[in-house]
mmCIF file of C-alpha atoms in Angstrom:
data_model
loop_
_atom_site.group_PDB
_atom_site.id
_atom_site.type_symbol
_atom_site.label_atom_id
_atom_site.label_comp_id
_atom_site.label_asym_id
_atom_site.label_seq_id
_atom_site.Cartn_x
_atom_site.Cartn_y
_atom_site.Cartn_z
ATOM 1 C CA MET A 1 -13.067 0.813 -29.708
ATOM 2 C CA ALA A 2 -14.510 -0.063 -26.306
ATOM 3 C CA ALA A 3 -17.319 2.095 -24.979
ATOM 4 C CA GLU A 4 -16.453 4.386 -22.107
ATOM 5 C CA THR A 5 -17.693 3.370 -18.679
ATOM 6 C CA ALA A 6 -20.458 5.576 -17.310
ATOM 7 C CA PRO A 7 -19.214 8.013 -14.636
ATOM 8 C CA TRP A 8 -21.629 6.656 -12.034
ATOM 9 C CA LEU A 9 -20.217 3.171 -12.517
ATOM 10 C CA LEU A 10 -16.719 4.538 -11.958
ATOM 11 C CA VAL A 11 -17.912 6.107 -8.705
ATOM 12 C CA ILE A 12 -19.410 2.790 -7.611
ATOM 13 C CA ALA A 13 -16.178 0.986 -8.510
ATOM 14 C CA ALA A 14 -14.081 3.507 -6.565
ATOM 15 C CA LEU A 15 -16.403 3.275 -3.557
ATOM 16 C CA GLY A 16 -16.370 -0.509 -3.667
ATOM 17 C CA GLY A 17 -12.586 -0.468 -3.877
ATOM 18 C CA TYR A 18 -12.423 1.951 -0.958
ATOM 19 C CA LEU A 19 -14.617 -0.225 1.257
ATOM 20 C CA LEU A 20 -12.610 -3.336 0.436
ATOM 21 C CA GLY A 21 -9.307 -1.527 0.950
ATOM 22 C CA ALA A 22 -10.518 -0.109 4.260
ATOM 23 C CA ILE A 23 -10.756 -3.563 5.880
ATOM 24 C CA PRO A 24 -8.004 -3.372 8.570
ATOM 25 C CA PHE A 25 -6.773 -6.955 8.383
ATOM 26 C CA GLY A 26 -3.813 -6.306 10.689
ATOM 27 C CA LEU A 27 -6.106 -5.055 13.437
ATOM 28 C CA VAL A 28 -8.721 -7.768 12.868
ATOM 29 C CA LEU A 29 -6.208 -10.623 12.891
ATOM 30 C CA THR A 30 -4.326 -9.473 15.997
ATOM 31 C CA ARG A 31 -7.574 -9.058 17.915
ATOM 32 C CA MET A 32 -8.813 -12.476 16.791
ATOM 33 C CA ALA A 33 -5.510 -13.979 17.951
ATOM 34 C CA GLY A 34 -5.919 -12.382 21.363
ATOM 35 C CA LEU A 35 -2.970 -10.030 20.895
ATOM 36 C CA GLY A 36 -4.935 -6.847 21.523
ATOM 37 C CA ASP A 37 -4.918 -3.645 19.503
ATOM 38 C CA VAL A 38 -1.926 -3.522 17.144
ATOM 39 C CA ARG A 39 -2.264 0.263 17.063
ATOM 40 C CA LYS A 40 -1.053 0.374 20.678
ATOM 41 C CA ILE A 41 2.334 -1.220 19.982
ATOM 42 C CA GLY A 42 5.406 -0.249 17.980
ATOM 43 C CA SER A 43 4.668 2.463 15.464
ATOM 44 C CA GLY A 44 0.905 2.154 15.924
ATOM 45 C CA ASN A 45 0.531 1.138 12.277
ATOM 46 C CA ILE A 46 -1.940 -1.540 11.146
ATOM 47 C CA GLY A 47 0.401 -3.015 8.522
ATOM 48 C CA ALA A 48 2.293 -6.300 8.475
ATOM 49 C CA THR A 49 5.559 -4.862 9.829
ATOM 50 C CA ASN A 50 3.887 -3.668 13.006
ATOM 51 C CA VAL A 51 1.954 -6.930 13.325
ATOM 52 C CA LEU A 52 5.345 -8.644 13.240
ATOM 53 C CA ARG A 53 6.249 -6.735 16.405
ATOM 54 C CA THR A 54 3.727 -8.897 18.252
ATOM 55 C CA GLY A 55 6.159 -11.759 17.683
ATOM 56 C CA ASN A 56 3.683 -13.696 15.561
ATOM 57 C CA LYS A 57 5.333 -14.212 12.159
ATOM 58 C CA PRO A 58 2.479 -16.236 10.587
ATOM 59 C CA LEU A 59 0.037 -13.489 11.543
ATOM 60 C CA ALA A 60 2.290 -10.848 9.989
ATOM 61 C CA LEU A 61 2.555 -12.906 6.799
ATOM 62 C CA ALA A 62 -1.226 -13.322 6.720
ATOM 63 C CA THR A 63 -1.617 -9.548 7.101
ATOM 64 C CA LEU A 64 0.805 -8.940 4.241
ATOM 65 C CA ILE A 65 -1.038 -11.385 1.972
ATOM 66 C CA LEU A 66 -4.485 -10.054 2.840
ATOM 67 C CA ASP A 67 -3.482 -6.392 2.535
ATOM 68 C CA SER A 68 -1.965 -6.963 -0.884
ATOM 69 C CA GLY A 69 -4.787 -9.314 -1.824
ATOM 70 C CA LYS A 70 -7.528 -6.796 -1.114
ATOM 71 C CA GLY A 71 -5.934 -4.323 -3.526
ATOM 72 C CA ALA A 72 -5.628 -6.992 -6.189
ATOM 73 C CA ALA A 73 -9.161 -8.266 -5.537
ATOM 74 C CA ALA A 74 -10.714 -4.796 -5.816
ATOM 75 C CA THR A 75 -8.981 -4.266 -9.149
ATOM 76 C CA LEU A 76 -9.809 -7.680 -10.618
ATOM 77 C CA ILE A 77 -13.440 -7.719 -9.462
ATOM 78 C CA ALA A 78 -14.089 -4.318 -11.009
ATOM 79 C CA LEU A 79 -12.323 -5.420 -14.191
ATOM 80 C CA ALA A 80 -14.493 -8.520 -14.485
ATOM 81 C CA LEU A 81 -17.769 -6.752 -13.727
ATOM 82 C CA LEU A 82 -17.371 -3.263 -15.150
ATOM 83 C CA GLY A 83 -14.287 -3.143 -17.383
ATOM 84 C CA PRO A 84 -10.773 -1.648 -17.365
ATOM 85 C CA ASP A 85 -11.719 1.937 -16.523
ATOM 86 C CA ALA A 86 -13.645 0.779 -13.463
ATOM 87 C CA ALA A 87 -10.737 -1.452 -12.492
ATOM 88 C CA LEU A 88 -8.458 1.572 -12.314
ATOM 89 C CA ALA A 89 -11.028 3.480 -10.266
ATOM 90 C CA ALA A 90 -11.312 0.565 -7.846
ATOM 91 C CA ALA A 91 -7.532 0.275 -7.690
ATOM 92 C CA GLY A 92 -7.113 3.862 -6.577
ATOM 93 C CA GLY A 93 -10.050 3.541 -4.203
ATOM 94 C CA SER A 94 -8.615 0.469 -2.491
ATOM 95 C CA VAL A 95 -5.321 2.175 -1.672
ATOM 96 C CA LEU A 96 -7.193 5.254 -0.451
ATOM 97 C CA GLY A 97 -9.313 2.997 1.756
ATOM 98 C CA HIS A 98 -6.293 1.285 3.275
ATOM 99 C CA LEU A 99 -4.602 4.582 4.041
ATOM 100 C CA PHE A 100 -7.694 6.379 5.313
ATOM 101 C CA PRO A 101 -10.281 3.805 6.548
ATOM 102 C CA VAL A 102 -13.499 5.439 7.667
ATOM 103 C CA TRP A 103 -13.992 3.024 10.591
ATOM 104 C CA LEU A 104 -10.589 3.809 12.096
ATOM 105 C CA GLY A 105 -10.928 7.558 12.057
ATOM 106 C CA PHE A 106 -9.181 7.730 8.667
ATOM 107 C CA ARG A 107 -5.913 6.504 10.227
ATOM 108 C CA GLY A 108 -4.749 3.409 8.377
ATOM 109 C CA GLY A 109 -1.609 1.899 6.915
ATOM 110 C CA LYS A 110 0.991 3.259 4.535
ATOM 111 C CA GLY A 111 -0.246 1.590 1.373
ATOM 112 C CA VAL A 112 2.816 -0.413 0.362
ATOM 113 C CA ALA A 113 1.339 -3.925 0.395
ATOM 114 C CA THR A 114 -2.048 -2.821 -0.948
ATOM 115 C CA GLY A 115 -0.401 -0.671 -3.610
ATOM 116 C CA LEU A 116 1.818 -3.513 -4.793
ATOM 117 C CA GLY A 117 -1.215 -5.795 -4.950
ATOM 118 C CA VAL A 118 -2.956 -3.247 -7.144
ATOM 119 C CA LEU A 119 0.048 -2.970 -9.454
ATOM 120 C CA LEU A 120 0.313 -6.737 -9.853
ATOM 121 C CA ALA A 121 -3.384 -7.011 -10.691
ATOM 122 C CA ALA A 122 -3.494 -3.991 -13.008
ATOM 123 C CA ASP A 123 -0.413 -5.029 -15.009
ATOM 124 C CA TRP A 124 1.792 -7.859 -13.777
ATOM 125 C CA ARG A 125 4.809 -6.372 -15.567
ATOM 126 C CA ILE A 126 4.527 -3.131 -13.616
ATOM 127 C CA GLY A 127 3.884 -5.021 -10.398
ATOM 128 C CA LEU A 128 6.864 -7.326 -10.771
ATOM 129 C CA ALA A 129 9.105 -4.430 -11.767
ATOM 130 C CA ALA A 130 8.007 -2.433 -8.710
ATOM 131 C CA CYS A 131 8.647 -5.432 -6.438
ATOM 132 C CA ALA A 132 12.101 -5.908 -7.998
ATOM 133 C CA ILE A 133 12.913 -2.220 -7.505
ATOM 134 C CA TRP A 134 11.776 -2.439 -3.881
ATOM 135 C CA LEU A 135 13.962 -5.480 -3.247
ATOM 136 C CA ALA A 136 17.015 -3.981 -4.981
ATOM 137 C CA THR A 137 16.700 -0.643 -3.178
ATOM 138 C CA ALA A 138 16.124 -2.312 0.179
ATOM 139 C CA PHE A 139 19.143 -4.568 -0.337
ATOM 140 C CA LEU A 140 21.435 -1.716 -1.340
ATOM 141 C CA SER A 141 20.253 0.954 1.092
ATOM 142 C CA ARG A 142 18.852 -1.135 3.976
ATOM 143 C CA PHE A 143 15.954 1.339 4.220
ATOM 144 C CA SER A 144 12.525 -0.238 3.677
ATOM 145 C CA SER A 145 10.880 3.189 3.530
ATOM 146 C CA LEU A 146 13.261 4.389 0.823
ATOM 147 C CA ALA A 147 12.665 1.169 -1.106
ATOM 148 C CA ALA A 148 8.922 1.787 -1.040
ATOM 149 C CA LEU A 149 9.297 5.405 -2.146
ATOM 150 C CA VAL A 150 11.598 4.507 -5.046
ATOM 151 C CA ALA A 151 9.354 1.637 -6.183
ATOM 152 C CA PHE A 152 6.200 3.742 -6.212
ATOM 153 C CA ALA A 153 7.959 6.703 -7.805
ATOM 154 C CA ALA A 154 9.051 4.400 -10.627
ATOM 155 C CA ALA A 155 5.607 2.873 -11.151
ATOM 156 C CA PRO A 156 4.040 5.814 -13.069
ATOM 157 C CA VAL A 157 7.071 6.017 -15.357
ATOM 158 C CA LEU A 158 6.977 2.280 -16.030
ATOM 159 C CA SER A 159 3.228 2.442 -16.609
ATOM 160 C CA TRP A 160 3.609 5.262 -19.129
ATOM 161 C CA PHE A 161 6.130 3.370 -21.238
ATOM 162 C CA LEU A 162 4.935 -0.207 -20.766
ATOM 163 C CA ALA A 163 1.181 0.157 -20.335
ATOM 164 C CA THR A 164 -1.259 3.054 -20.776
ATOM 165 C CA PRO A 165 -1.529 6.731 -19.817
ATOM 166 C CA GLU A 166 -4.598 5.814 -17.758
ATOM 167 C CA LEU A 167 -2.643 3.344 -15.654
ATOM 168 C CA ALA A 168 0.170 5.874 -15.370
ATOM 169 C CA GLY A 169 -2.324 8.368 -13.966
ATOM 170 C CA VAL A 170 -3.627 5.937 -11.354
ATOM 171 C CA THR A 171 -0.147 4.826 -10.329
ATOM 172 C CA LEU A 172 0.842 8.484 -9.981
ATOM 173 C CA PHE A 173 -2.175 9.001 -7.706
ATOM 174 C CA ILE A 174 -1.128 5.989 -5.618
ATOM 175 C CA ALA A 175 2.475 7.197 -5.499
ATOM 176 C CA VAL A 176 1.358 10.592 -4.191
ATOM 177 C CA LEU A 177 -0.692 8.890 -1.460
ATOM 178 C CA VAL A 178 2.237 6.682 -0.460
ATOM 179 C CA PHE A 179 4.578 9.680 -0.314
ATOM 180 C CA ILE A 180 2.090 11.601 1.854
ATOM 181 C CA ARG A 181 1.852 8.711 4.321
ATOM 182 C CA HIS A 182 5.662 8.455 4.402
ATOM 183 C CA LYS A 183 6.284 12.126 5.173
ATOM 184 C CA THR A 184 7.839 11.362 8.561
ATOM 185 C CA ASN A 185 10.084 8.739 6.969
ATOM 186 C CA ILE A 186 11.158 11.229 4.310
ATOM 187 C CA ALA A 187 12.035 13.777 7.002
ATOM 188 C CA ARG A 188 14.146 11.197 8.838
ATOM 189 C CA LEU A 189 15.837 10.047 5.637
ATOM 190 C CA LEU A 190 16.847 13.641 4.911
ATOM 191 C CA ALA A 191 18.032 14.092 8.491
ATOM 192 C CA GLY A 192 19.965 10.823 8.469
ATOM 193 C CA THR A 193 17.984 9.415 11.396
ATOM 194 C CA GLU A 194 15.827 6.825 9.613
ATOM 195 C CA PRO A 195 16.478 3.349 11.094
ATOM 196 C CA LYS A 196 17.780 0.706 8.730
ATOM 197 C CA ILE A 197 16.206 -2.691 8.210
ATOM 198 C CA GLY A 198 16.892 -4.891 11.209
ATOM 199 C CA LYS A 199 17.761 -1.986 13.497
ATOM 200 C CA LYS A 200 15.333 -0.545 15.993
ATOM 201 C CA LYS A 201 14.800 3.125 16.524
ATOM 202 C CA ASP A 202 15.155 4.434 20.047
ATOM 203 C CA GLY A 203 11.829 4.727 21.815
ATOM 204 C CA ALA A 204 8.484 3.196 21.013
ATOM 205 C CA GLY A 205 9.483 1.564 17.767
ATOM 206 C CA THR A 206 10.187 2.213 14.140
ATOM 207 C CA ASP A 207 7.973 3.817 11.577
ATOM 208 C CA GLN A 208 9.324 2.190 8.453
ATOM 209 C CA ALA A 209 7.229 1.411 5.393
ATOM 210 C CA GLU A 210 4.506 -0.776 6.857
ATOM 211 C CA GLY A 211 1.881 -1.799 4.351
#
């Protein structure tokens, strides 16, 4: 039986994951490309969907890859250096960092891309299943926000049956965070006013699930 990781190492792993997750790649890339502050366009989000509203598809794809990659990297680095318990701590920390980055006044993204990166790194079966659920729900409903909510709601259940209770606990934590950041989307879904994929909301822009 593997020895338990010391609590202080778990704290370090979570903090390291938070700092890595808090890197606002969408904001950094748009500024480097001379496109200004992505928080001042569309929904004001720093995720790939809002970066896409700049009209730069490669930049949006790069944001998506980097946002998901930082979640995966935090998990895998902690796993390699400190073990599986630390990997889970770093996983949760990275999503928390993306959602509430200290250098942006704790106003970050919605955690979808980073969360999926974490799931793929923590257990590829759970990650692939969550991605498949997202795609299926998005295809059937045409709501990207609903697809994200269903995928992350399913992740703890999948983790419980296919992986470990520990992973189920972390994925539940991530799911709660994602639901909190999607509260406005949930309200619009219930009211029937949430814009579908490919359709713009009246006004400043949509607020769909955006990384």
